Short mmCIF file of C-alpha atoms in Angstrom, two decimals:
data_model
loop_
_atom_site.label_atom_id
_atom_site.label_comp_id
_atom_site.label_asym_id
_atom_site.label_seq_id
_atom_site.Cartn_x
_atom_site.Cartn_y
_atom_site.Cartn_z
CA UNK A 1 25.04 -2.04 10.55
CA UNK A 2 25.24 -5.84 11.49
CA UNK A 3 21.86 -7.74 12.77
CA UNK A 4 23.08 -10.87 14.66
CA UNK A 5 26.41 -11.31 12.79
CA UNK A 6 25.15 -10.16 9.91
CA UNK A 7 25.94 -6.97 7.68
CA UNK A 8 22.41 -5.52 7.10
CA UNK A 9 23.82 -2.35 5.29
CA UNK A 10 27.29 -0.41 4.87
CA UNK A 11 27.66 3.19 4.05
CA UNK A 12 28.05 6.59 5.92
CA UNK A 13 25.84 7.28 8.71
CA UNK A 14 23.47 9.83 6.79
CA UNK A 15 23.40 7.65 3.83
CA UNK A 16 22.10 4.67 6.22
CA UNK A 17 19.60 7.34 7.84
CA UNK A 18 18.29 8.56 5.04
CA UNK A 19 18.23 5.28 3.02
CA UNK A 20 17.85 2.47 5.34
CA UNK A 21 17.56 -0.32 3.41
CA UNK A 22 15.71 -2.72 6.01
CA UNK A 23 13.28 -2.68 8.62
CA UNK A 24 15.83 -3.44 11.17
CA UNK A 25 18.52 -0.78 10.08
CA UNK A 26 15.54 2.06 10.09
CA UNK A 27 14.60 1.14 13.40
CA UNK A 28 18.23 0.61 14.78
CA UNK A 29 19.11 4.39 13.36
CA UNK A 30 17.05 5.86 14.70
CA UNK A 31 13.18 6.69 15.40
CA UNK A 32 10.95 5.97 12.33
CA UNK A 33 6.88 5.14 11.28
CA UNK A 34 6.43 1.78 9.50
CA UNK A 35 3.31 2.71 7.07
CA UNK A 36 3.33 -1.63 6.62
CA UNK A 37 5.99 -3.97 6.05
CA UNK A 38 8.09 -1.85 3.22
CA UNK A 39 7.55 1.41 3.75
CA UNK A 40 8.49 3.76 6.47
CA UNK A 41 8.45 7.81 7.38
CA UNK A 42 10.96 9.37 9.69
CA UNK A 43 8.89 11.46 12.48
CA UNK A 44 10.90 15.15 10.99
CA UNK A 45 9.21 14.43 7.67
CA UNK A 46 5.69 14.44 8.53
CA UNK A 47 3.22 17.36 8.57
CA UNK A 48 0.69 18.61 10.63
CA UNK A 49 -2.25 20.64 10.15
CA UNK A 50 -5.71 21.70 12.10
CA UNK A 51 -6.83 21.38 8.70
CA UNK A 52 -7.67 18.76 6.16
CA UNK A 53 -5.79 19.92 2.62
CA UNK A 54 -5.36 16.97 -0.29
CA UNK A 55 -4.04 13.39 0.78
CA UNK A 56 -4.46 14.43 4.49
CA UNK A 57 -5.06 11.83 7.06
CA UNK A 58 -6.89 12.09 10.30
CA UNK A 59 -5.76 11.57 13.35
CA UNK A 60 -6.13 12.47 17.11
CA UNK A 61 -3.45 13.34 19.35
CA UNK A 62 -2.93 11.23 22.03
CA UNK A 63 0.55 12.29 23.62
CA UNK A 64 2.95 15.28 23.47
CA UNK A 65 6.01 15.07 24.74
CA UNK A 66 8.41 18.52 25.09
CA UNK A 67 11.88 17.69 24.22
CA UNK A 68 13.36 20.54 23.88
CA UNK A 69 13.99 22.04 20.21
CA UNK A 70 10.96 19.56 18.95
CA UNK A 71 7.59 17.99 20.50
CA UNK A 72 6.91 14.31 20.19
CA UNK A 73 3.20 13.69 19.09
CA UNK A 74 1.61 10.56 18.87
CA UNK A 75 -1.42 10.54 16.51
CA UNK A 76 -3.59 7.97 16.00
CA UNK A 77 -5.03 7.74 12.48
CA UNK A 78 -6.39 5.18 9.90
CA UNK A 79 -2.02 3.97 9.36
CA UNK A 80 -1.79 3.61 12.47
CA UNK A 81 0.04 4.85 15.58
CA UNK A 82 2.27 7.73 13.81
CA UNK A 83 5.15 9.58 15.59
CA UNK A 84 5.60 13.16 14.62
CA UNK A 85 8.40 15.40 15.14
CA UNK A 86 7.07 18.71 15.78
CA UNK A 87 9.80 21.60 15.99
CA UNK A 88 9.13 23.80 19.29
CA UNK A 89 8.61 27.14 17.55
CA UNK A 90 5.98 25.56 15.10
CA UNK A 91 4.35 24.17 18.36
CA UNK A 92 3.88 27.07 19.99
CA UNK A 93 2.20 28.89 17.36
CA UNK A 94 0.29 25.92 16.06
CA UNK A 95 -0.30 24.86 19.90
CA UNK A 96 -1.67 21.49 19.45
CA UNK A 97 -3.28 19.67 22.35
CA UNK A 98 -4.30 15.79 23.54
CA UNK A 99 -6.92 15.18 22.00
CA UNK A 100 -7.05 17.19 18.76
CA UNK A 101 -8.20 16.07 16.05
CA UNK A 102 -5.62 16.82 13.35
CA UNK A 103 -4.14 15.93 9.62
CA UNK A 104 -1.25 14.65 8.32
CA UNK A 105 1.05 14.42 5.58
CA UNK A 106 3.02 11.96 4.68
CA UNK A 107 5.00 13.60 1.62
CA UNK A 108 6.15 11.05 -0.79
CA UNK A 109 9.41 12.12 -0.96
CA UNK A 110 10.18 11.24 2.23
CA UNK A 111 8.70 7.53 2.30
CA UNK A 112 11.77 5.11 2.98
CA UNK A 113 10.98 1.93 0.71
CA UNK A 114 12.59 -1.16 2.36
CA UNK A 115 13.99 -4.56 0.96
CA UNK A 116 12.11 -7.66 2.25
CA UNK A 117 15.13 -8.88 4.66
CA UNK A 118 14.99 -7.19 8.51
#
């Protein structure tokens, strides 16, 4: 991955997913949650729940978007704006709204820790 003539990172395409190792190469990769300037969550590896269970954070729904095998939520909570992947089964039984209030988990993990640079 190159940012302005320069190589960011090299390796295969799930290594660079999984392990971004900048700002810049998460975002460019695809869709991820900066928690603050070195850490980050991909929107598949967060949990939801109606309710609170240890470490949760609370949010509020504020947008769902269908997109076909998954829902895009947007939940505002105390890190911020967070994007969660929801898949469409777990949606339908779950069958979160705008406006809920909610919790999620942020598993540890699955928290991308990011070099300084990008």
């Amino acid at each position: 991955v190159m940012n302005h003539s320069v190589i960011e990172q090299i390796g295969t395409p799930e290594e660079i997913y999984e392990n971004p190792s900048t700002g810049f190469v998460a975002d460019f990769i695809g869709t991820v949650n900066f928690i603050d300037s070195f850490t980050a969550i991909r929107p598949e590896n967060i949990s939801l729940s109606a309710n609170r269970f240890h470490d949760a954070i609370s949010g509020k729904i504020t947008d769902i978007e269908y997109r076909g095998a998954f829902y895009r939520l947007t939940v505002l909570s105390s890190v911020g704006e967070v994007t969660v992947d929801l898949k469409a089964d777990l949606q339908k039984h779950m069958k979160f709204r705008h406006g809920f209030d909610i919790y999620i988990n942020l598993p540890s993990e699955n928290i991308i820790s990011l070099n300084k640079a990008g």
